[in-house]
XYZ file of C-alpha atoms in Angstrom:
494
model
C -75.963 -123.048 -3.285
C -75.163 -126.031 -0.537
C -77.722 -126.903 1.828
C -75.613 -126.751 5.276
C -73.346 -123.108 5.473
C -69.681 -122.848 4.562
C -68.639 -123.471 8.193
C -70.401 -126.308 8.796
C -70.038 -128.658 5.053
C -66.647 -130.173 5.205
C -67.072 -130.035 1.553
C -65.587 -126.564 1.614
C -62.205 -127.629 2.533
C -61.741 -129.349 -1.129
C -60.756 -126.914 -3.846
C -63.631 -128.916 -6.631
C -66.353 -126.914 -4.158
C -64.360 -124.125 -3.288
C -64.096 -123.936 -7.033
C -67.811 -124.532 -7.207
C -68.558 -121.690 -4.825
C -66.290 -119.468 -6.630
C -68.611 -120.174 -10.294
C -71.481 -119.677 -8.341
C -70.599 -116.155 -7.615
C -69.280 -115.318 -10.724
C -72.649 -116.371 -11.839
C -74.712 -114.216 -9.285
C -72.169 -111.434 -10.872
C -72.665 -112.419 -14.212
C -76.683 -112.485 -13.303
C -75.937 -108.828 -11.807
C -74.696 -107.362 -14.884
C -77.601 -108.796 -16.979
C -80.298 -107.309 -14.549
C -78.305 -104.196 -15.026
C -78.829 -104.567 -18.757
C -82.675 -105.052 -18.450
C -82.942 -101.808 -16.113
C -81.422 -100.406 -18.663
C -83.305 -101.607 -21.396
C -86.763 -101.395 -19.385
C -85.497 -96.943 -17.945
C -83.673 -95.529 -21.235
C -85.436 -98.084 -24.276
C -89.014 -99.321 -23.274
C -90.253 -96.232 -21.452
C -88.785 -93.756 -23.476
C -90.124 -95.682 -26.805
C -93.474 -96.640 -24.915
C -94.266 -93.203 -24.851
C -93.101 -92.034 -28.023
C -95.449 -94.558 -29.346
C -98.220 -92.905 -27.515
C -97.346 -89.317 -28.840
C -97.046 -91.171 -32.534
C -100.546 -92.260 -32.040
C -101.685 -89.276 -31.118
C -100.342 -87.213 -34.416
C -101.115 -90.199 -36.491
C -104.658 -89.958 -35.409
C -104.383 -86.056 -35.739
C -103.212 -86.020 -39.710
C -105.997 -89.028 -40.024
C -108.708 -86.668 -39.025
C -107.327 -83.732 -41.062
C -107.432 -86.146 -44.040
C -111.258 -87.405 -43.759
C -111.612 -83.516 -43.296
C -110.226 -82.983 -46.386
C -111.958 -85.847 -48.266
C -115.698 -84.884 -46.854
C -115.346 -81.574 -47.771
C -114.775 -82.242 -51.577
C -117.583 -85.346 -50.866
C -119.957 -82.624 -50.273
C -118.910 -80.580 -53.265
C -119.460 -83.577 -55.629
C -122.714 -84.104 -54.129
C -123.800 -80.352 -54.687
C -122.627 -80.662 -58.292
C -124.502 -84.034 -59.113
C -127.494 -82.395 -57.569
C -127.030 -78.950 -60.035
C -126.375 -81.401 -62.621
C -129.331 -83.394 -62.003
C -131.321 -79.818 -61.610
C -129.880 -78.565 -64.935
C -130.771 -82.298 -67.123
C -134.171 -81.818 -65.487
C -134.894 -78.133 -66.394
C -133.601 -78.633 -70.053
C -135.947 -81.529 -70.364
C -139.096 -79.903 -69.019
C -137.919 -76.757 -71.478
C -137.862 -78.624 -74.381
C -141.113 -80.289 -73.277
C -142.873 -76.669 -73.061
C -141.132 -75.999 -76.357
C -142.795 -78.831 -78.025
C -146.330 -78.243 -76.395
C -146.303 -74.084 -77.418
C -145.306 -75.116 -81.094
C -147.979 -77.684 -81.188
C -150.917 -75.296 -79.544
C -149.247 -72.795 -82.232
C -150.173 -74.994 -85.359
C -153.452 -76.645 -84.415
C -156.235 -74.865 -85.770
C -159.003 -75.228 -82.591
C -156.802 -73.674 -79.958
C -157.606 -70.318 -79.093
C -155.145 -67.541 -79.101
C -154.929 -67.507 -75.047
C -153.839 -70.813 -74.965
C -151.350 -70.047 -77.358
C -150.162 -66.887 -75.705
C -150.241 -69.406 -72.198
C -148.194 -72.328 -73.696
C -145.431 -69.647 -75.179
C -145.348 -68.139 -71.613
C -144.624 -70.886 -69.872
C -141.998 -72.279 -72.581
C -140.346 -69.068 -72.004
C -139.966 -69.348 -68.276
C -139.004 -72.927 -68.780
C -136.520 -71.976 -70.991
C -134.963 -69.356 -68.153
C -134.992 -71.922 -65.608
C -132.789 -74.159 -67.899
C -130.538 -71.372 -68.456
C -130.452 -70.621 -64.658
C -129.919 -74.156 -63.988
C -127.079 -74.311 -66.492
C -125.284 -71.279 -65.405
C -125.832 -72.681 -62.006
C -124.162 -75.917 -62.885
C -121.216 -74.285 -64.140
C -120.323 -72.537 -61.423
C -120.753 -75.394 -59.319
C -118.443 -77.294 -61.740
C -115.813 -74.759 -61.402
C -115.914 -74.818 -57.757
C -115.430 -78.422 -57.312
C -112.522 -78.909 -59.947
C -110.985 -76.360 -58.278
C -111.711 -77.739 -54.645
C -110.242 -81.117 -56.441
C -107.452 -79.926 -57.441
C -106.527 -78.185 -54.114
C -106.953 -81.856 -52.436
C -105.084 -83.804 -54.591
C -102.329 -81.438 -55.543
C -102.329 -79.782 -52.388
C -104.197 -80.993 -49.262
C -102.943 -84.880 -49.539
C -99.963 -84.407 -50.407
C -99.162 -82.408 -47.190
C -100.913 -84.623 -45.028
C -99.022 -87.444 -46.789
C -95.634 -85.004 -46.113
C -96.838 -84.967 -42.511
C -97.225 -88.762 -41.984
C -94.004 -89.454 -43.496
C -91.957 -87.064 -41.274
C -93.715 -88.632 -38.336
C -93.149 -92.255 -39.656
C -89.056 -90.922 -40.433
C -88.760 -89.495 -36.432
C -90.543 -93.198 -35.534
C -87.402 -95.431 -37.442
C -84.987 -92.328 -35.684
C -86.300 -92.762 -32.571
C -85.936 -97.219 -32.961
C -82.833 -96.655 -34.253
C -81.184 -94.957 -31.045
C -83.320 -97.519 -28.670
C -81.140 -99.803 -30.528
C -78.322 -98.084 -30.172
C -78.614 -97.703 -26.394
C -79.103 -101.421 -26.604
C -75.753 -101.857 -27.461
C -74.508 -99.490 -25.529
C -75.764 -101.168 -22.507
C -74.732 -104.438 -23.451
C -70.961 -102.635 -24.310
C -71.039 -101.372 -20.956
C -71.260 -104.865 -19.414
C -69.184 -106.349 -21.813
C -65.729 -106.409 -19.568
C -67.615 -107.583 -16.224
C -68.964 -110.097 -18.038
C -65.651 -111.214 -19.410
C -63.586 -110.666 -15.837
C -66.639 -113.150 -14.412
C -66.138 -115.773 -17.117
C -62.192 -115.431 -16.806
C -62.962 -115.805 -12.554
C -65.112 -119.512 -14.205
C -61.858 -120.436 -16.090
C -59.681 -119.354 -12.524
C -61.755 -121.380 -10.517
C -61.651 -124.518 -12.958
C -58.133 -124.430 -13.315
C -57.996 -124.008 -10.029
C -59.585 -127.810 -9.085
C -56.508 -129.720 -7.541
C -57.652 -133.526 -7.707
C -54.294 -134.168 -5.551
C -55.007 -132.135 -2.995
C -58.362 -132.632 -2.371
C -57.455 -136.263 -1.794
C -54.663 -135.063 0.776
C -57.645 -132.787 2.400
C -59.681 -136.159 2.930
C -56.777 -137.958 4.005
C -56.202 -135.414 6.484
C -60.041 -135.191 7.468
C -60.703 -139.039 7.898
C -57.283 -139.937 8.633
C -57.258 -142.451 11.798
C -54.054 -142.452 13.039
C -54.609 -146.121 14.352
C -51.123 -148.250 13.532
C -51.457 -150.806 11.180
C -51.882 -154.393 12.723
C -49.236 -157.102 13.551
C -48.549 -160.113 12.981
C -51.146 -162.667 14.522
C -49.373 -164.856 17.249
C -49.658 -168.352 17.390
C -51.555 -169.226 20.552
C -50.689 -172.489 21.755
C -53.728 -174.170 23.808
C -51.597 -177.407 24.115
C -50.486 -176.280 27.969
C -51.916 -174.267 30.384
C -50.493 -170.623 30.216
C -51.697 -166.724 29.872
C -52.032 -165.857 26.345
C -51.376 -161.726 26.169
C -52.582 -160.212 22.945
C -50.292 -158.238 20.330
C -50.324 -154.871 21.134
C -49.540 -154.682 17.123
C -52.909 -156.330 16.332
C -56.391 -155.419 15.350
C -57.978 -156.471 18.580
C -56.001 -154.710 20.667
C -57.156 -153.116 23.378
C -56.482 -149.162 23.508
C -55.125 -149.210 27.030
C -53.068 -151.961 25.963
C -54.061 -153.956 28.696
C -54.740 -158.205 27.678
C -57.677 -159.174 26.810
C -59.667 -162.058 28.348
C -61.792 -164.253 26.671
C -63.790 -167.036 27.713
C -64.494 -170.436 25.490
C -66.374 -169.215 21.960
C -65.093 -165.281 21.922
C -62.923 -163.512 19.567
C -60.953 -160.567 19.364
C -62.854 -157.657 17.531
C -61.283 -156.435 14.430
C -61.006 -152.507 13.209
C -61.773 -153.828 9.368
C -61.405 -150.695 7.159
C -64.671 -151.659 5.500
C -66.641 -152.954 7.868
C -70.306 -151.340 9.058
C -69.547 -148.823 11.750
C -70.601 -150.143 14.945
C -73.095 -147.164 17.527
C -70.446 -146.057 19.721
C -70.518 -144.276 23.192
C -69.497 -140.447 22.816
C -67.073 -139.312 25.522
C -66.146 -136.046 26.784
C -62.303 -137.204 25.456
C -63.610 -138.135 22.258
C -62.017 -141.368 23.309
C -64.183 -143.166 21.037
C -63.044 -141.810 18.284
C -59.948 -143.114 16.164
C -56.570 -141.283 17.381
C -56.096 -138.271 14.970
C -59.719 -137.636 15.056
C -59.460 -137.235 18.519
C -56.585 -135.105 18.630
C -58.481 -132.978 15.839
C -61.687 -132.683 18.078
C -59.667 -132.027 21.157
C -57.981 -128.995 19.472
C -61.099 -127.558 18.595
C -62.725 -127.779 21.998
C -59.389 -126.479 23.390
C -59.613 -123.462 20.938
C -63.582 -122.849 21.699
C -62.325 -122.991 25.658
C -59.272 -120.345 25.086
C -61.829 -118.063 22.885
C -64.642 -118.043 25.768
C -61.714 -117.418 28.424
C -60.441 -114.466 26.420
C -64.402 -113.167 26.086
C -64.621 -113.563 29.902
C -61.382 -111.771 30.533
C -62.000 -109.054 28.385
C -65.426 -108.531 30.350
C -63.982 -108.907 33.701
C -61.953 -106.080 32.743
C -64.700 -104.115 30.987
C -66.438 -104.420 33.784
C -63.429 -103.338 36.452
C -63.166 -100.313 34.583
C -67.046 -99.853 34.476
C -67.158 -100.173 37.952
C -64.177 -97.296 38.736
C -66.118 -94.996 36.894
C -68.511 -95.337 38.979
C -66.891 -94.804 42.010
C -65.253 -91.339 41.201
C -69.023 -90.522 39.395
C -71.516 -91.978 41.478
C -74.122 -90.259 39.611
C -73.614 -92.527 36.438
C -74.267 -95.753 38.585
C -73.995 -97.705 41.604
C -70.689 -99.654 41.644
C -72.204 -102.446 43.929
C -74.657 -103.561 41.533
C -71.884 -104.893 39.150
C -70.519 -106.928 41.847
C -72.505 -109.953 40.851
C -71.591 -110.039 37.612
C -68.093 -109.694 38.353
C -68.440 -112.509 40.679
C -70.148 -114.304 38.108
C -67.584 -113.584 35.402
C -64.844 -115.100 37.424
C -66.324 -118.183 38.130
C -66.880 -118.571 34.548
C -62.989 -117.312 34.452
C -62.055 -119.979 37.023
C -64.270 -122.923 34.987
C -62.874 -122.360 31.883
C -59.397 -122.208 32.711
C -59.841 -126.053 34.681
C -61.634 -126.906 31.561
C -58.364 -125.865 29.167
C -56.230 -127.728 31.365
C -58.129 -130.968 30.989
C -58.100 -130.648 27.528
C -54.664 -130.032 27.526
C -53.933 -133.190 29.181
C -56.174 -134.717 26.937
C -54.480 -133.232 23.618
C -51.363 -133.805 24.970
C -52.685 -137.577 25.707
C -53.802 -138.345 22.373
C -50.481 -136.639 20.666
C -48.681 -139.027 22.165
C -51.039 -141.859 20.977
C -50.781 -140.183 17.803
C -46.604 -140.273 17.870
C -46.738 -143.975 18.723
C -49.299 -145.358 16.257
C -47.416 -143.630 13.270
C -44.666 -146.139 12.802
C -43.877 -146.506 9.284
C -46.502 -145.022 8.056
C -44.227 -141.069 8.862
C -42.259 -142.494 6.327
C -44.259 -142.837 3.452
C -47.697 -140.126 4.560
C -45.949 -136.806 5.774
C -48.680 -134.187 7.134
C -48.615 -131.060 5.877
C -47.395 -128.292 8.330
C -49.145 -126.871 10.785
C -49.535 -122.894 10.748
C -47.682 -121.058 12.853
C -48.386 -121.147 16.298
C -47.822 -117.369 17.311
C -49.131 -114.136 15.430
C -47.431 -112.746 12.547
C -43.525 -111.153 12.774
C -43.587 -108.070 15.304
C -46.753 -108.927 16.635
C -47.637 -108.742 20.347
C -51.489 -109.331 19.662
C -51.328 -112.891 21.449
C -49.645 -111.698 24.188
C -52.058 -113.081 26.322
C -51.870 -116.570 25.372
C -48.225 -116.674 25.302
C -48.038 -118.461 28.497
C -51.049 -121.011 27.152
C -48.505 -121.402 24.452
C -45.953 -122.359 25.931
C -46.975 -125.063 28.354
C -48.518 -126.362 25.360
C -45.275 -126.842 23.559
C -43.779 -127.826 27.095
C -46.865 -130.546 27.328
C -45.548 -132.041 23.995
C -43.534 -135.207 23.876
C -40.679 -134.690 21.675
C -40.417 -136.067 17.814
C -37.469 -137.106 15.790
C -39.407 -136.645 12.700
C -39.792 -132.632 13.312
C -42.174 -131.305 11.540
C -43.855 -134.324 10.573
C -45.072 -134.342 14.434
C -48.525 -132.628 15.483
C -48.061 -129.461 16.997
C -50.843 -127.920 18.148
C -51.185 -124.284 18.073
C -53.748 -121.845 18.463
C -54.403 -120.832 14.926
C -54.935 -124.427 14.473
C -58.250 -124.544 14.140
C -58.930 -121.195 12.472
C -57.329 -122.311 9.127
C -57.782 -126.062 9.042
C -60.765 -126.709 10.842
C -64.734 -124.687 10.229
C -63.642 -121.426 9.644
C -65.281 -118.435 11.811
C -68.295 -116.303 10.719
C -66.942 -112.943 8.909
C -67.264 -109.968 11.665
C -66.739 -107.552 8.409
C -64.858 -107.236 4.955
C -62.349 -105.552 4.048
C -60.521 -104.072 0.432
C -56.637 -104.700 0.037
C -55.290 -101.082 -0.598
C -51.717 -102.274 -1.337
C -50.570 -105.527 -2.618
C -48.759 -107.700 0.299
C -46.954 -110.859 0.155
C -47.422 -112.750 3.072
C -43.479 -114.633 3.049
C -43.611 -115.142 6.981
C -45.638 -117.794 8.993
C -49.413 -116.686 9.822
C -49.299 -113.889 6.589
C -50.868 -114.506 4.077
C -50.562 -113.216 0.827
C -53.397 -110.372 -1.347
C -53.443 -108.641 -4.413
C -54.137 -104.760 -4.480
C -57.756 -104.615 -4.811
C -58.835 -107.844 -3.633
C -61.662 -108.021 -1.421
C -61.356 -109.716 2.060
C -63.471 -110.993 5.040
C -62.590 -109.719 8.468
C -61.987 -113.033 10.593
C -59.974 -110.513 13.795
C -59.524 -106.824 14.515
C -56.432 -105.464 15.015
C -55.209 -105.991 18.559
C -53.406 -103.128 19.152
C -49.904 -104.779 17.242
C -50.411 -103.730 13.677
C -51.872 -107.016 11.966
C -55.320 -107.903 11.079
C -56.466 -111.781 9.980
C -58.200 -112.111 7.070
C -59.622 -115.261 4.994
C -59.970 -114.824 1.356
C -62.503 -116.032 -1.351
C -60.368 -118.770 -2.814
C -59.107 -119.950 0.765
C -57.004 -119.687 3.465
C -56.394 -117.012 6.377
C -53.814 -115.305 7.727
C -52.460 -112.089 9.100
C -52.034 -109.023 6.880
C -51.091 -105.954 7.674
C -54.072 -103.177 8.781
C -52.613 -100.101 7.152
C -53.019 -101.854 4.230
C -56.398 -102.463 4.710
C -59.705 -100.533 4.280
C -62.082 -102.399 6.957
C -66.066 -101.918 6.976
C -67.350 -103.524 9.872
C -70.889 -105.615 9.826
């Protein structure tokens, strides 16, 4: 965005950086659109998916702990049957053993018979513990194929079920985020393409020739171009007057003297600008410079008048309501602002009469330096100097009006001569702050002076309220004010 506001960059009268202004807000749009994208994404995708994840988690963990259930209990079952088998290898072992020790007491010769009878006891109850053991083993051999076959044919395979149908909803649930994804970025789609159509508008709408008649009109002089230099002959003693045609001359057109060693100064095009004097005429300033800067302090003058008047009368009508209802107010304490309002009244109006004199002044220095040059550089038309067709809204500077017009010296050329008018500065000069917008409810074509033209739809900034006479003046985004008409308006206010 520029540096210095849209009223005060004279860069905003050329349509490259009204273009430029226009891209930039198709690009805070086009920016607007993607935020609305990411809200979406970050409301209806990331949350939502965020804490679906957590709830996967959750489950995940769940059918992982079921699982390690699962697989401990059938741990423990193994263990139990490699300690039974361990039990049962043992038993047979120390059976056998007590076998082998009975048989051998049985054959030897020395032993007596209760040793005998001893060592066939206790290879009898070793022999029933290996039987126990075995038995024992068994069972606990049946129980864990069976608990085996239950986990792998039963338990895992459910858990495994489980895991998938959780992992299935997970894709489901990615699959829709990504299809609100799309959805969001289908919603945006035609913005989008309306702002980069408004980009191509506002390139195409660059107008290289007219933004070099915009600075012609903005730096534009109005001096006359110079004379011939006349031959001053210092051979015999008379007084040497000046071309008023030249560069040197004077702008009262008065001759200049010069003593021995001094020249004329010259208004070279290119020369360094020399620190000037500012006047309250603007009499320093080149001719159509000064007209320009006299029309806009004649235009700042007429606007505070009108503010004064319209509080002069605010305040008349303040103060007879408080006459017939004392109660709301004394009516002598408005009496100094009154007072004060028409001195401001009476200072205002001397001050728009000496500007007049001084537009009308520096119109006619304006007529008189053009020469030629009418010929070949026409100025574009002024707008109109009253309100729109059927409009009484400037009722009040009708009169201003017309001693204007009566205070200008007439032209042959027509409309090639400066006019001034009171809309003068409003469209050519720094536009006014917006006091509102507004939304064209019907298209208009603005074919009379002071309308302008809109498109149903098309949004507008308030520049004026209605005045009572049926028009409102708008500016819109591409440039330009004018008049339109308020029923075809819908106004919001700031």
């Amino acid at each position: 965005m520029p540096k210095r506001p849209g009223k005060d960059d004279p860069e905003s009268k050329f349509s490259q950086q009204q273009s430029f202004m226009q891209i930039l807000q198709e690009v805070n749009d086009f920016a607007g659109q993607r935020e609305l994208v990411a809200e979406n994404l970050s409301v209806r995708v990331c949350l939502e998916l965020a804490k679906y994840s957590q709830e996967m988690k959750q489950e995940r963990k769940m059918h992982f702990q079921e699982g390690r259930r699962a697989q401990q209990q059938l741990e423990s079952g193994f263990k139990q049957l490699e300690n039974s088998k361990r039990k049962f290898e043992r038993d047979c072992r120390e059976a056998e053993k007590a076998a082998q020790t009975a048989e051998r007491l049985d054959q030897d010769i020395n032993a007596t018979k209760a040793d005998v009878e001893k060592a066939k006891q206790q290879a009898h109850l070793r022999s029933h513990m290996a039987e126990e053991s075995k038995n024992e083993y068994a069972a606990q051999l049946q129980r864990f194929n069976r608990d085996q076959a239950h986990f792998y044919f039963s338990q895992m395979p459910q858990i495994f079920d489980k895991l998938q149908d959780m992992d299935e909803r997970r894709a489901t649930h990615l699959g829709a985020g990504y299809g609100l994804l799309s959805e969001a970025e289908l919603q945006v789609v035609p913005i989008i393409a309306k702002c980069l159509e408004g980009m191509k508008v506002a390139a195409d709408a660059v107008d290289a020739k007219n933004d070099s008649q915009v600075l012609i009109e903005l730096h534009k002089s109005g001096f006359a171009r110079p004379g011939d230099v006349e031959f001053e002959d210092f051979s015999q003693p008379m007084n040497r007057v000046p071309s008023d045609s030249s560069l040197g001359t004077p702008s009262d057109g008065r001759p200049e003297l010069r003593g021995p060693g001094r020249s004329r100064a010259k208004r070279w095009p290119f020369g360094k600008k020399n620190k000037t004097v500012v006047t309250e005429d603007f009499s320093h300033l080149p001719p159509e410079q000064q007209r320009k800067r006299l029309q806009q302090q004649l235009e700042e003058r007429n606007r505070e008048l009108q503010k004064e008047i319209d509080q002069r009368e605010a305040l008349k009508k303040m103060k007879d309501v408080y006459e017939k209802t004392p109660q709301m107010g004394d009516p002598a304490s408005l009496e100094p602002r009154i007072t004060e309002t028409l001195n401001n009244i009476e200072r205002l109006k001397l001050e728009v009469q000496k500007y007049e004199a001084w537009l009308a002044e520096a119109e006619s220095r304006v007529l008189s330096n053009r020469g030629d040059t009418l010929g070949r550089h026409t100025r574009p038309p002024d707008p109109p100097a009253s309100a729109p067709p059927d409009s009484n809204s400037n009722s009040n500077n009708g009169s201003q009006d017309n001693k204007e017009s009566s205070e200008e010296p007439p032209s042959e050329e027509g409309q090639d001569a400066p006019i001034y008018t009171e809309f003068d500065e409003d469209f050519e000069e720094e536009p006014a702050s917006p006091i509102g917008h507004c939304v064209a409810i019907y298209h208009f074509e603005g074919s009379s002076e002071g309308t302008i033209s809109m498109a149903e739809g098309e949004d507008l900034s308030l520049m004026e309220e209605d005045k009572g006479d049926g028009w409102t003046r708008v500016r819109r985004k591409q440039g330009g004010e004018g008049y339109v008409p308020t029923s075809y308006l819908r106004i919001t206010l700031n």
